[in-house]
Amino acid sequence: MTELDVLQLIKQTFWVSILLTTPVLLIGMIVGVLISIIQTATSIQEQSLSIVPKLIITVLAIMGMSKWMLGYMINFTTSLLGSLQTYAGM
């Protein structure tokens, strides 16, 4: 296994983690911005008003996308384990 192979594996792993976390983070960010706009417009400064909806929406987003996320992780792991012989040098 060369240094290039290790760097390629690291690159693929980072790409998978970014691809899987970005939709959930974007949904949480959009909800947070909308709640902040509402709080600013109504002059409500309650902290729980911003945290609770973001938490609920984030959990719902994870639950809604869990099938896709798990399928993507299974495909990545299967391809990684399938190419284990080439990485081990056997």
N, CA, C and O atoms as a CHARMM CRD file, in Angstrom:
* protein
*
  360
    1    1 MET  N      0.85600  -1.17300   0.00000 PROA 1      0.00000
    2    1 MET  CA     0.00000   0.00000   0.00000 PROA 1      0.00000
    3    1 MET  C      0.90100   1.23500   0.00000 PROA 1      0.00000
    4    1 MET  O      1.72800   1.42100   0.89300 PROA 1      0.00000
    5    2 THR  N      0.72700   2.04700  -0.99000 PROA 2      0.00000
    6    2 THR  CA     1.56700   3.22800  -1.12700 PROA 2      0.00000
    7    2 THR  C      0.93200   4.42100  -0.42300 PROA 2      0.00000
    8    2 THR  O     -0.21100   4.36300   0.03100 PROA 2      0.00000
    9    3 GLU  N      1.68800   5.48200  -0.34700 PROA 3      0.00000
   10    3 GLU  CA     1.17300   6.70800   0.26500 PROA 3      0.00000
   11    3 GLU  C      0.01000   7.27900  -0.54900 PROA 3      0.00000
   12    3 GLU  O     -0.92000   7.86800   0.00200 PROA 3      0.00000
   13    4 LEU  N      0.07900   7.09900  -1.84600 PROA 4      0.00000
   14    4 LEU  CA    -1.00500   7.56700  -2.71800 PROA 4      0.00000
   15    4 LEU  C     -2.30900   6.82300  -2.42300 PROA 4      0.00000
   16    4 LEU  O     -3.38600   7.41900  -2.44100 PROA 4      0.00000
   17    5 ASP  N     -2.20800   5.52600  -2.15300 PROA 5      0.00000
   18    5 ASP  CA    -3.39800   4.74000  -1.79700 PROA 5      0.00000
   19    5 ASP  C     -4.00800   5.22800  -0.48700 PROA 5      0.00000
   20    5 ASP  O     -5.22700   5.34900  -0.36700 PROA 5      0.00000
   21    6 VAL  N     -3.15900   5.50400   0.48200 PROA 6      0.00000
   22    6 VAL  CA    -3.63600   6.00100   1.77900 PROA 6      0.00000
   23    6 VAL  C     -4.31800   7.35900   1.61300 PROA 6      0.00000
   24    6 VAL  O     -5.38400   7.59700   2.18000 PROA 6      0.00000
   25    7 LEU  N     -3.70600   8.23600   0.84200 PROA 7      0.00000
   26    7 LEU  CA    -4.30300   9.54400   0.60600 PROA 7      0.00000
   27    7 LEU  C     -5.63400   9.43500  -0.13200 PROA 7      0.00000
   28    7 LEU  O     -6.56800  10.18900   0.14100 PROA 7      0.00000
   29    8 GLN  N     -5.71400   8.48900  -1.06900 PROA 8      0.00000
   30    8 GLN  CA    -6.96700   8.26500  -1.80000 PROA 8      0.00000
   31    8 GLN  C     -8.06100   7.76200  -0.85600 PROA 8      0.00000
   32    8 GLN  O     -9.20800   8.20000  -0.94800 PROA 8      0.00000
   33    9 LEU  N     -7.71300   6.84800   0.05000 PROA 9      0.00000
   34    9 LEU  CA    -8.69100   6.36000   1.03500 PROA 9      0.00000
   35    9 LEU  C     -9.15200   7.47800   1.96500 PROA 9      0.00000
   36    9 LEU  O    -10.33800   7.57800   2.27900 PROA 9      0.00000
   37   10 ILE  N     -8.23000   8.30600   2.39800 PROA 10     0.00000
   38   10 ILE  CA    -8.58800   9.43100   3.26000 PROA 10     0.00000
   39   10 ILE  C     -9.50300  10.39900   2.51600 PROA 10     0.00000
   40   10 ILE  O    -10.48200  10.89000   3.07800 PROA 10     0.00000
   41   11 LYS  N     -9.18700  10.66900   1.27100 PROA 11     0.00000
   42   11 LYS  CA   -10.01400  11.56100   0.45100 PROA 11     0.00000
   43   11 LYS  C    -11.42400  11.00400   0.29600 PROA 11     0.00000
   44   11 LYS  O    -12.40200  11.73500   0.45000 PROA 11     0.00000
   45   12 GLN  N    -11.53100   9.71000  -0.01000 PROA 12     0.00000
   46   12 GLN  CA   -12.84100   9.08700  -0.15900 PROA 12     0.00000
   47   12 GLN  C    -13.63100   9.12200   1.14600 PROA 12     0.00000
   48   12 GLN  O    -14.83600   9.37500   1.13800 PROA 12     0.00000
   49   13 THR  N    -12.96300   8.87000   2.25600 PROA 13     0.00000
   50   13 THR  CA   -13.63600   8.87400   3.55400 PROA 13     0.00000
   51   13 THR  C    -14.14200  10.26700   3.90700 PROA 13     0.00000
   52   13 THR  O    -15.26800  10.41300   4.38300 PROA 13     0.00000
   53   14 PHE  N    -13.33600  11.27700   3.68400 PROA 14     0.00000
   54   14 PHE  CA   -13.78500  12.64700   3.93200 PROA 14     0.00000
   55   14 PHE  C    -14.94600  13.01800   3.02200 PROA 14     0.00000
   56   14 PHE  O    -15.89000  13.67800   3.45400 PROA 14     0.00000
   57   15 TRP  N    -14.88000  12.59600   1.76400 PROA 15     0.00000
   58   15 TRP  CA   -15.95500  12.91000   0.82500 PROA 15     0.00000
   59   15 TRP  C    -17.27300  12.27200   1.27000 PROA 15     0.00000
   60   15 TRP  O    -18.32600  12.90600   1.21200 PROA 15     0.00000
   61   16 VAL  N    -17.20700  11.02600   1.71000 PROA 16     0.00000
   62   16 VAL  CA   -18.41600  10.34400   2.18200 PROA 16     0.00000
   63   16 VAL  C    -18.97800  11.04700   3.41000 PROA 16     0.00000
   64   16 VAL  O    -20.18700  11.25300   3.50600 PROA 16     0.00000
   65   17 SER  N    -18.11200  11.41800   4.34900 PROA 17     0.00000
   66   17 SER  CA   -18.60100  12.09500   5.55600 PROA 17     0.00000
   67   17 SER  C    -19.20500  13.45600   5.23100 PROA 17     0.00000
   68   17 SER  O    -20.21300  13.83700   5.82500 PROA 17     0.00000
   69   18 ILE  N    -18.61300  14.18700   4.31000 PROA 18     0.00000
   70   18 ILE  CA   -19.17100  15.48000   3.90700 PROA 18     0.00000
   71   18 ILE  C    -20.49500  15.28800   3.18700 PROA 18     0.00000
   72   18 ILE  O    -21.45000  16.02500   3.43100 PROA 18     0.00000
   73   19 LEU  N    -20.55500  14.31100   2.31000 PROA 19     0.00000
   74   19 LEU  CA   -21.77500  14.05300   1.54800 PROA 19     0.00000
   75   19 LEU  C    -22.93200  13.63400   2.45200 PROA 19     0.00000
   76   19 LEU  O    -24.08000  13.99900   2.19900 PROA 19     0.00000
   77   20 LEU  N    -22.63800  12.87500   3.49600 PROA 20     0.00000
   78   20 LEU  CA   -23.69300  12.39700   4.38400 PROA 20     0.00000
   79   20 LEU  C    -24.14300  13.45000   5.39800 PROA 20     0.00000
   80   20 LEU  O    -25.30300  13.44000   5.81300 PROA 20     0.00000
   81   21 THR  N    -23.26300  14.34500   5.80100 PROA 21     0.00000
   82   21 THR  CA   -23.63400  15.31800   6.82800 PROA 21     0.00000
   83   21 THR  C    -24.16300  16.63500   6.26700 PROA 21     0.00000
   84   21 THR  O    -24.89900  17.34400   6.95300 PROA 21     0.00000
   85   22 THR  N    -23.80300  16.96800   5.04600 PROA 22     0.00000
   86   22 THR  CA   -24.19600  18.26100   4.48400 PROA 22     0.00000
   87   22 THR  C    -25.70700  18.48000   4.40700 PROA 22     0.00000
   88   22 THR  O    -26.16100  19.55500   4.79600 PROA 22     0.00000
   89   23 PRO  N    -26.50800  17.53200   3.93300 PROA 23     0.00000
   90   23 PRO  CA   -27.95300  17.80700   3.86800 PROA 23     0.00000
   91   23 PRO  C    -28.57300  18.09300   5.23200 PROA 23     0.00000
   92   23 PRO  O    -29.40800  18.98900   5.35900 PROA 23     0.00000
   93   24 VAL  N    -28.17100  17.34100   6.24700 PROA 24     0.00000
   94   24 VAL  CA   -28.73000  17.54800   7.58700 PROA 24     0.00000
   95   24 VAL  C    -28.29500  18.90800   8.13800 PROA 24     0.00000
   96   24 VAL  O    -29.09900  19.62500   8.73400 PROA 24     0.00000
   97   25 LEU  N    -27.04600  19.25200   7.94000 PROA 25     0.00000
   98   25 LEU  CA   -26.55400  20.54400   8.42400 PROA 25     0.00000
   99   25 LEU  C    -27.20300  21.71000   7.68700 PROA 25     0.00000
  100   25 LEU  O    -27.50800  22.73600   8.29500 PROA 25     0.00000
  101   26 LEU  N    -27.41400  21.56000   6.38700 PROA 26     0.00000
  102   26 LEU  CA   -28.07500  22.62400   5.62500 PROA 26     0.00000
  103   26 LEU  C    -29.51600  22.82400   6.07800 PROA 26     0.00000
  104   26 LEU  O    -29.97900  23.95800   6.20000 PROA 26     0.00000
  105   27 ILE  N    -30.21900  21.73400   6.32500 PROA 27     0.00000
  106   27 ILE  CA   -31.59600  21.84600   6.80500 PROA 27     0.00000
  107   27 ILE  C    -31.61900  22.54300   8.16100 PROA 27     0.00000
  108   27 ILE  O    -32.44200  23.42900   8.38900 PROA 27     0.00000
  109   28 GLY  N    -30.72500  22.15100   9.05800 PROA 28     0.00000
  110   28 GLY  CA   -30.64400  22.80900  10.36600 PROA 28     0.00000
  111   28 GLY  C    -30.28800  24.27700  10.25300 PROA 28     0.00000
  112   28 GLY  O    -30.81600  25.10500  10.99500 PROA 28     0.00000
  113   29 MET  N    -29.39300  24.60600   9.32700 PROA 29     0.00000
  114   29 MET  CA   -29.00200  25.99600   9.14400 PROA 29     0.00000
  115   29 MET  C    -30.15400  26.83300   8.59400 PROA 29     0.00000
  116   29 MET  O    -30.38000  27.95500   9.04900 PROA 29     0.00000
  117   30 ILE  N    -30.87600  26.29700   7.62400 PROA 30     0.00000
  118   30 ILE  CA   -31.99800  27.03000   7.04200 PROA 30     0.00000
  119   30 ILE  C    -33.07600  27.28300   8.08800 PROA 30     0.00000
  120   30 ILE  O    -33.61800  28.38500   8.17800 PROA 30     0.00000
  121   31 VAL  N    -33.38400  26.25600   8.87800 PROA 31     0.00000
  122   31 VAL  CA   -34.38000  26.42800   9.94500 PROA 31     0.00000
  123   31 VAL  C    -33.88900  27.43800  10.97500 PROA 31     0.00000
  124   31 VAL  O    -34.67300  28.25500  11.45900 PROA 31     0.00000
  125   32 GLY  N    -32.61300  27.39300  11.31300 PROA 32     0.00000
  126   32 GLY  CA   -32.05300  28.35100  12.26300 PROA 32     0.00000
  127   32 GLY  C    -32.13800  29.78500  11.76800 PROA 32     0.00000
  128   32 GLY  O    -32.45200  30.69200  12.53800 PROA 32     0.00000
  129   33 VAL  N    -31.86000  29.99400  10.48900 PROA 33     0.00000
  130   33 VAL  CA   -31.94700  31.34100   9.91300 PROA 33     0.00000
  131   33 VAL  C    -33.39000  31.82500   9.90200 PROA 33     0.00000
  132   33 VAL  O    -33.66000  32.98000  10.23100 PROA 33     0.00000
  133   34 LEU  N    -34.32000  30.95000   9.52700 PROA 34     0.00000
  134   34 LEU  CA   -35.73100  31.34100   9.52500 PROA 34     0.00000
  135   34 LEU  C    -36.22000  31.69300  10.92500 PROA 34     0.00000
  136   34 LEU  O    -36.94900  32.66900  11.10200 PROA 34     0.00000
  137   35 ILE  N    -35.83000  30.91300  11.90600 PROA 35     0.00000
  138   35 ILE  CA   -36.23300  31.20100  13.28500 PROA 35     0.00000
  139   35 ILE  C    -35.58600  32.49600  13.76100 PROA 35     0.00000
  140   35 ILE  O    -36.22400  33.27200  14.47200 PROA 35     0.00000
  141   36 SER  N    -34.35700  32.74100  13.39200 PROA 36     0.00000
  142   36 SER  CA   -33.69200  33.99200  13.77000 PROA 36     0.00000
  143   36 SER  C    -34.39000  35.19800  13.15900 PROA 36     0.00000
  144   36 SER  O    -34.53100  36.23700  13.80400 PROA 36     0.00000
  145   37 ILE  N    -34.82700  35.05400  11.91100 PROA 37     0.00000
  146   37 ILE  CA   -35.56000  36.15300  11.26600 PROA 37     0.00000
  147   37 ILE  C    -36.87400  36.40700  11.99900 PROA 37     0.00000
  148   37 ILE  O    -37.24900  37.55300  12.24400 PROA 37     0.00000
  149   38 ILE  N    -37.56800  35.32400  12.34500 PROA 38     0.00000
  150   38 ILE  CA   -38.82800  35.47400  13.08400 PROA 38     0.00000
  151   38 ILE  C    -38.57600  36.10200  14.45100 PROA 38     0.00000
  152   38 ILE  O    -39.33000  36.97600  14.87800 PROA 38     0.00000
  153   39 GLN  N    -37.52200  35.66400  15.14000 PROA 39     0.00000
  154   39 GLN  CA   -37.20400  36.24000  16.44800 PROA 39     0.00000
  155   39 GLN  C    -36.85100  37.72000  16.33300 PROA 39     0.00000
  156   39 GLN  O    -37.23800  38.51700  17.18800 PROA 39     0.00000
  157   40 THR  N    -36.13900  38.08300  15.31200 PROA 40     0.00000
  158   40 THR  CA   -35.77700  39.48100  15.12200 PROA 40     0.00000
  159   40 THR  C    -37.00500  40.32500  14.80300 PROA 40     0.00000
  160   40 THR  O    -37.14600  41.44300  15.29800 PROA 40     0.00000
  161   41 ALA  N    -37.88700  39.78500  13.97600 PROA 41     0.00000
  162   41 ALA  CA   -39.08300  40.53400  13.59300 PROA 41     0.00000
  163   41 ALA  C    -40.03900  40.71500  14.76000 PROA 41     0.00000
  164   41 ALA  O    -40.72600  41.73200  14.85100 PROA 41     0.00000
  165   42 THR  N    -40.08800  39.73700  15.65000 PROA 42     0.00000
  166   42 THR  CA   -41.02800  39.81800  16.77300 PROA 42     0.00000
  167   42 THR  C    -40.36900  40.25900  18.07100 PROA 42     0.00000
  168   42 THR  O    -41.05200  40.41700  19.08300 PROA 42     0.00000
  169   43 SER  N    -39.07800  40.45900  18.06100 PROA 43     0.00000
  170   43 SER  CA   -38.30100  40.87200  19.23900 PROA 43     0.00000
  171   43 SER  C    -38.40000  39.86900  20.38500 PROA 43     0.00000
  172   43 SER  O    -38.34000  40.25200  21.55400 PROA 43     0.00000
  173   44 ILE  N    -38.55000  38.59600  20.05800 PROA 44     0.00000
  174   44 ILE  CA   -38.54800  37.54100  21.07000 PROA 44     0.00000
  175   44 ILE  C    -37.12300  37.02000  21.18200 PROA 44     0.00000
  176   44 ILE  O    -36.53000  36.62600  20.17700 PROA 44     0.00000
  177   45 GLN  N    -36.57200  37.01100  22.36900 PROA 45     0.00000
  178   45 GLN  CA   -35.18800  36.59300  22.56100 PROA 45     0.00000
  179   45 GLN  C    -35.08800  35.32900  23.40600 PROA 45     0.00000
  180   45 GLN  O    -34.10700  35.15200  24.12700 PROA 45     0.00000
  181   46 GLU  N    -36.05900  34.46800  23.33400 PROA 46     0.00000
  182   46 GLU  CA   -36.05300  33.21800  24.09400 PROA 46     0.00000
  183   46 GLU  C    -35.12300  32.21400  23.41500 PROA 46     0.00000
  184   46 GLU  O    -35.28000  31.93500  22.22600 PROA 46     0.00000
  185   47 GLN  N    -34.15600  31.66700  24.15800 PROA 47     0.00000
  186   47 GLN  CA   -33.17600  30.74800  23.58600 PROA 47     0.00000
  187   47 GLN  C    -33.78500  29.40200  23.20000 PROA 47     0.00000
  188   47 GLN  O    -33.40200  28.80600  22.19400 PROA 47     0.00000
  189   48 SER  N    -34.73000  28.93200  23.99900 PROA 48     0.00000
  190   48 SER  CA   -35.32300  27.63100  23.69100 PROA 48     0.00000
  191   48 SER  C    -36.14900  27.67500  22.40800 PROA 48     0.00000
  192   48 SER  O    -36.36900  26.64400  21.77200 PROA 48     0.00000
  193   49 LEU  N    -36.60200  28.85700  22.03200 PROA 49     0.00000
  194   49 LEU  CA   -37.37000  29.00000  20.80400 PROA 49     0.00000
  195   49 LEU  C    -36.51400  28.70600  19.57400 PROA 49     0.00000
  196   49 LEU  O    -37.03800  28.26900  18.54900 PROA 49     0.00000
  197   50 SER  N    -35.22600  28.93700  19.66300 PROA 50     0.00000
  198   50 SER  CA   -34.36700  28.65500  18.51300 PROA 50     0.00000
  199   50 SER  C    -33.77800  27.25000  18.56100 PROA 50     0.00000
  200   50 SER  O    -33.52200  26.66100  17.51100 PROA 50     0.00000
  201   51 ILE  N    -33.56000  26.70500  19.74300 PROA 51     0.00000
  202   51 ILE  CA   -32.89800  25.40600  19.84100 PROA 51     0.00000
  203   51 ILE  C    -33.86200  24.25200  19.59100 PROA 51     0.00000
  204   51 ILE  O    -33.52600  23.31800  18.86200 PROA 51     0.00000
  205   52 VAL  N    -35.03400  24.30100  20.17400 PROA 52     0.00000
  206   52 VAL  CA   -35.96700  23.17800  20.09100 PROA 52     0.00000
  207   52 VAL  C    -36.41500  22.89100  18.65100 PROA 52     0.00000
  208   52 VAL  O    -36.36700  21.73300  18.23600 PROA 52     0.00000
  209   53 PRO  N    -36.84400  23.88200  17.87800 PROA 53     0.00000
  210   53 PRO  CA   -37.23600  23.56000  16.49100 PROA 53     0.00000
  211   53 PRO  C    -36.07500  23.04100  15.64300 PROA 53     0.00000
  212   53 PRO  O    -36.26800  22.14200  14.82400 PROA 53     0.00000
  213   54 LYS  N    -34.87400  23.59100  15.82600 PROA 54     0.00000
  214   54 LYS  CA   -33.72000  23.09400  15.07500 PROA 54     0.00000
  215   54 LYS  C    -33.42500  21.64300  15.43400 PROA 54     0.00000
  216   54 LYS  O    -33.10700  20.83300  14.56400 PROA 54     0.00000
  217   55 LEU  N    -33.53200  21.32100  16.70900 PROA 55     0.00000
  218   55 LEU  CA   -33.29300  19.95900  17.14700 PROA 55     0.00000
  219   55 LEU  C    -34.32700  19.00400  16.57100 PROA 55     0.00000
  220   55 LEU  O    -33.98300  17.92000  16.09900 PROA 55     0.00000
  221   56 ILE  N    -35.58700  19.40300  16.60800 PROA 56     0.00000
  222   56 ILE  CA   -36.66000  18.55200  16.08000 PROA 56     0.00000
  223   56 ILE  C    -36.50500  18.35000  14.57700 PROA 56     0.00000
  224   56 ILE  O    -36.61400  17.22500  14.08900 PROA 56     0.00000
  225   57 ILE  N    -36.25200  19.43000  13.84100 PROA 57     0.00000
  226   57 ILE  CA   -36.09700  19.33000  12.38700 PROA 57     0.00000
  227   57 ILE  C    -34.87500  18.49900  12.01700 PROA 57     0.00000
  228   57 ILE  O    -34.91600  17.73100  11.05700 PROA 57     0.00000
  229   58 THR  N    -33.79500  18.64600  12.76900 PROA 58     0.00000
  230   58 THR  CA   -32.58800  17.86900  12.49100 PROA 58     0.00000
  231   58 THR  C    -32.83400  16.38000  12.71500 PROA 58     0.00000
  232   58 THR  O    -32.41200  15.54900  11.91100 PROA 58     0.00000
  233   59 VAL  N    -33.50900  16.04800  13.79700 PROA 59     0.00000
  234   59 VAL  CA   -33.82400  14.63900  14.06600 PROA 59     0.00000
  235   59 VAL  C    -34.74300  14.09000  12.97400 PROA 59     0.00000
  236   59 VAL  O    -34.54600  12.96800  12.50700 PROA 59     0.00000
  237   60 LEU  N    -35.74000  14.86600  12.56500 PROA 60     0.00000
  238   60 LEU  CA   -36.63600  14.42600  11.49400 PROA 60     0.00000
  239   60 LEU  C    -35.89200  14.26200  10.16800 PROA 60     0.00000
  240   60 LEU  O    -36.17500  13.34300   9.40000 PROA 60     0.00000
  241   61 ALA  N    -34.94100  15.16000   9.90600 PROA 61     0.00000
  242   61 ALA  CA   -34.14900  15.05200   8.67500 PROA 61     0.00000
  243   61 ALA  C    -33.29300  13.79200   8.69600 PROA 61     0.00000
  244   61 ALA  O    -33.18000  13.10100   7.68400 PROA 61     0.00000
  245   62 ILE  N    -32.69500  13.49300   9.83200 PROA 62     0.00000
  246   62 ILE  CA   -31.88900  12.27400   9.94000 PROA 62     0.00000
  247   62 ILE  C    -32.77100  11.04300   9.76900 PROA 62     0.00000
  248   62 ILE  O    -32.39000  10.08800   9.09100 PROA 62     0.00000
  249   63 MET  N    -33.94600  11.06800  10.38300 PROA 63     0.00000
  250   63 MET  CA   -34.86100   9.93200  10.25000 PROA 63     0.00000
  251   63 MET  C    -35.33600   9.77600   8.80000 PROA 63     0.00000
  252   63 MET  O    -35.45300   8.65700   8.30000 PROA 63     0.00000
  253   64 GLY  N    -35.60700  10.88900   8.13300 PROA 64     0.00000
  254   64 GLY  CA   -36.07900  10.83500   6.75600 PROA 64     0.00000
  255   64 GLY  C    -35.02200  10.39600   5.76900 PROA 64     0.00000
  256   64 GLY  O    -35.33200   9.73500   4.77800 PROA 64     0.00000
  257   65 MET  N    -33.77900  10.75400   6.02600 PROA 65     0.00000
  258   65 MET  CA   -32.70100  10.41700   5.09900 PROA 65     0.00000
  259   65 MET  C    -31.89200   9.21400   5.54000 PROA 65     0.00000
  260   65 MET  O    -30.89100   8.87900   4.90600 PROA 65     0.00000
  261   66 SER  N    -32.30400   8.55900   6.61000 PROA 66     0.00000
  262   66 SER  CA   -31.50100   7.46000   7.14900 PROA 66     0.00000
  263   66 SER  C    -31.37300   6.29900   6.16200 PROA 66     0.00000
  264   66 SER  O    -30.32300   5.65900   6.10500 PROA 66     0.00000
  265   67 LYS  N    -32.40800   6.01800   5.39600 PROA 67     0.00000
  266   67 LYS  CA   -32.33300   4.91700   4.43700 PROA 67     0.00000
  267   67 LYS  C    -31.27900   5.21600   3.36600 PROA 67     0.00000
  268   67 LYS  O    -30.47900   4.34700   3.01700 PROA 67     0.00000
  269   68 TRP  N    -31.28200   6.43200   2.85500 PROA 68     0.00000
  270   68 TRP  CA   -30.29400   6.81900   1.84700 PROA 68     0.00000
  271   68 TRP  C    -28.88700   6.83600   2.45000 PROA 68     0.00000
  272   68 TRP  O    -27.93500   6.35600   1.83400 PROA 68     0.00000
  273   69 MET  N    -28.76300   7.39400   3.66300 PROA 69     0.00000
  274   69 MET  CA   -27.45600   7.48600   4.30300 PROA 69     0.00000
  275   69 MET  C    -26.88300   6.09900   4.58600 PROA 69     0.00000
  276   69 MET  O    -25.70300   5.84600   4.34200 PROA 69     0.00000
  277   70 LEU  N    -27.71800   5.21100   5.09700 PROA 70     0.00000
  278   70 LEU  CA   -27.25800   3.85700   5.40100 PROA 70     0.00000
  279   70 LEU  C    -26.88100   3.11700   4.12500 PROA 70     0.00000
  280   70 LEU  O    -25.87700   2.40600   4.09800 PROA 70     0.00000
  281   71 GLY  N    -27.67100   3.27500   3.07200 PROA 71     0.00000
  282   71 GLY  CA   -27.34700   2.63700   1.80000 PROA 71     0.00000
  283   71 GLY  C    -26.02600   3.12900   1.24100 PROA 71     0.00000
  284   71 GLY  O    -25.23600   2.34500   0.71500 PROA 71     0.00000
  285   72 TYR  N    -25.78500   4.42900   1.35500 PROA 72     0.00000
  286   72 TYR  CA   -24.53100   4.98600   0.85900 PROA 72     0.00000
  287   72 TYR  C    -23.34500   4.46300   1.67600 PROA 72     0.00000
  288   72 TYR  O    -22.30200   4.12600   1.11700 PROA 72     0.00000
  289   73 MET  N    -23.51100   4.39600   2.99700 PROA 73     0.00000
  290   73 MET  CA   -22.43700   3.88600   3.84200 PROA 73     0.00000
  291   73 MET  C    -22.17600   2.40600   3.57900 PROA 73     0.00000
  292   73 MET  O    -21.02600   1.96700   3.58900 PROA 73     0.00000
  293   74 ILE  N    -23.23900   1.63600   3.34300 PROA 74     0.00000
  294   74 ILE  CA   -23.06400   0.21000   3.04100 PROA 74     0.00000
  295   74 ILE  C    -22.32200   0.03400   1.72000 PROA 74     0.00000
  296   74 ILE  O    -21.42500  -0.80300   1.62000 PROA 74     0.00000
  297   75 ASN  N    -22.69300   0.82100   0.70200 PROA 75     0.00000
  298   75 ASN  CA   -21.98900   0.74000  -0.58700 PROA 75     0.00000
  299   75 ASN  C    -20.51800   1.10600  -0.44700 PROA 75     0.00000
  300   75 ASN  O    -19.65500   0.44300  -1.02200 PROA 75     0.00000
  301   76 PHE  N    -20.23100   2.14900   0.30900 PROA 76     0.00000
  302   76 PHE  CA   -18.84200   2.56800   0.50900 PROA 76     0.00000
  303   76 PHE  C    -18.05600   1.49300   1.25200 PROA 76     0.00000
  304   76 PHE  O    -16.92900   1.16900   0.87600 PROA 76     0.00000
  305   77 THR  N    -18.64800   0.94500   2.29800 PROA 77     0.00000
  306   77 THR  CA   -17.96700  -0.08700   3.07900 PROA 77     0.00000
  307   77 THR  C    -17.76300  -1.34600   2.25500 PROA 77     0.00000
  308   77 THR  O    -16.71400  -1.98300   2.34200 PROA 77     0.00000
  309   78 THR  N    -18.75800  -1.70800   1.45700 PROA 78     0.00000
  310   78 THR  CA   -18.63200  -2.89000   0.60100 PROA 78     0.00000
  311   78 THR  C    -17.50800  -2.70800  -0.41400 PROA 78     0.00000
  312   78 THR  O    -16.71800  -3.62500  -0.63900 PROA 78     0.00000
  313   79 SER  N    -17.43500  -1.53300  -1.02300 PROA 79     0.00000
  314   79 SER  CA   -16.35900  -1.30300  -1.99400 PROA 79     0.00000
  315   79 SER  C    -14.99900  -1.24400  -1.31200 PROA 79     0.00000
  316   79 SER  O    -13.99600  -1.67500  -1.88300 PROA 79     0.00000
  317   80 LEU  N    -14.96100  -0.71600  -0.10200 PROA 80     0.00000
  318   80 LEU  CA   -13.70600  -0.65200   0.64200 PROA 80     0.00000
  319   80 LEU  C    -13.24100  -2.05000   1.03000 PROA 80     0.00000
  320   80 LEU  O    -12.06600  -2.38000   0.86900 PROA 80     0.00000
  321   81 LEU  N    -14.15000  -2.86900   1.53600 PROA 81     0.00000
  322   81 LEU  CA   -13.77300  -4.23100   1.90400 PROA 81     0.00000
  323   81 LEU  C    -13.49700  -5.09500   0.68700 PROA 81     0.00000
  324   81 LEU  O    -12.69000  -6.02300   0.75700 PROA 81     0.00000
  325   82 GLY  N    -14.15900  -4.80300  -0.43500 PROA 82     0.00000
  326   82 GLY  CA   -13.89600  -5.54200  -1.66500 PROA 82     0.00000
  327   82 GLY  C    -12.51100  -5.28600  -2.22200 PROA 82     0.00000
  328   82 GLY  O    -11.91900  -6.16100  -2.85400 PROA 82     0.00000
  329   83 SER  N    -12.00100  -4.10800  -1.99500 PROA 83     0.00000
  330   83 SER  CA   -10.66200  -3.76900  -2.49400 PROA 83     0.00000
  331   83 SER  C     -9.59600  -3.90700  -1.41300 PROA 83     0.00000
  332   83 SER  O     -8.49300  -3.37800  -1.55200 PROA 83     0.00000
  333   84 LEU  N     -9.92100  -4.60600  -0.35400 PROA 84     0.00000
  334   84 LEU  CA    -8.97900  -4.76700   0.75400 PROA 84     0.00000
  335   84 LEU  C     -7.73500  -5.54400   0.33400 PROA 84     0.00000
  336   84 LEU  O     -6.63800  -5.27600   0.82400 PROA 84     0.00000
  337   85 GLN  N     -7.90400  -6.49700  -0.56300 PROA 85     0.00000
  338   85 GLN  CA    -6.75100  -7.27100  -1.02200 PROA 85     0.00000
  339   85 GLN  C     -5.73800  -6.39900  -1.74300 PROA 85     0.00000
  340   85 GLN  O     -4.53200  -6.58600  -1.57900 PROA 85     0.00000
  341   86 THR  N     -6.20900  -5.45500  -2.53300 PROA 86     0.00000
  342   86 THR  CA    -5.26800  -4.58200  -3.24100 PROA 86     0.00000
  343   86 THR  C     -4.55900  -3.64500  -2.26600 PROA 86     0.00000
  344   86 THR  O     -3.39600  -3.29500  -2.47000 PROA 86     0.00000
  345   87 TYR  N     -5.25700  -3.24100  -1.21300 PROA 87     0.00000
  346   87 TYR  CA    -4.63300  -2.34800  -0.24100 PROA 87     0.00000
  347   87 TYR  C     -3.66100  -3.10800   0.67100 PROA 87     0.00000
  348   87 TYR  O     -2.66500  -2.55100   1.13200 PROA 87     0.00000
  349   88 ALA  N     -3.95900  -4.35800   0.91800 PROA 88     0.00000
  350   88 ALA  CA    -3.08000  -5.15000   1.78400 PROA 88     0.00000
  351   88 ALA  C     -1.86500  -5.68700   1.03300 PROA 88     0.00000
  352   88 ALA  O     -0.90600  -6.15300   1.64800 PROA 88     0.00000
  353   89 GLY  N     -1.90800  -5.62300  -0.28400 PROA 89     0.00000
  354   89 GLY  CA    -0.77500  -6.05300  -1.08800 PROA 89     0.00000
  355   89 GLY  C     -0.72600  -7.56500  -1.28400 PROA 89     0.00000
  356   89 GLY  O      0.34100  -8.11900  -1.55100 PROA 89     0.00000
  357   90 MET  N     -1.85500  -8.23000  -1.15700 PROA 90     0.00000
  358   90 MET  CA    -1.88700  -9.67400  -1.32700 PROA 90     0.00000
  359   90 MET  C     -2.16600 -10.05900  -2.74900 PROA 90     0.00000
  360   90 MET  O     -2.22700 -11.24700  -3.06600 PROA 90     0.00000
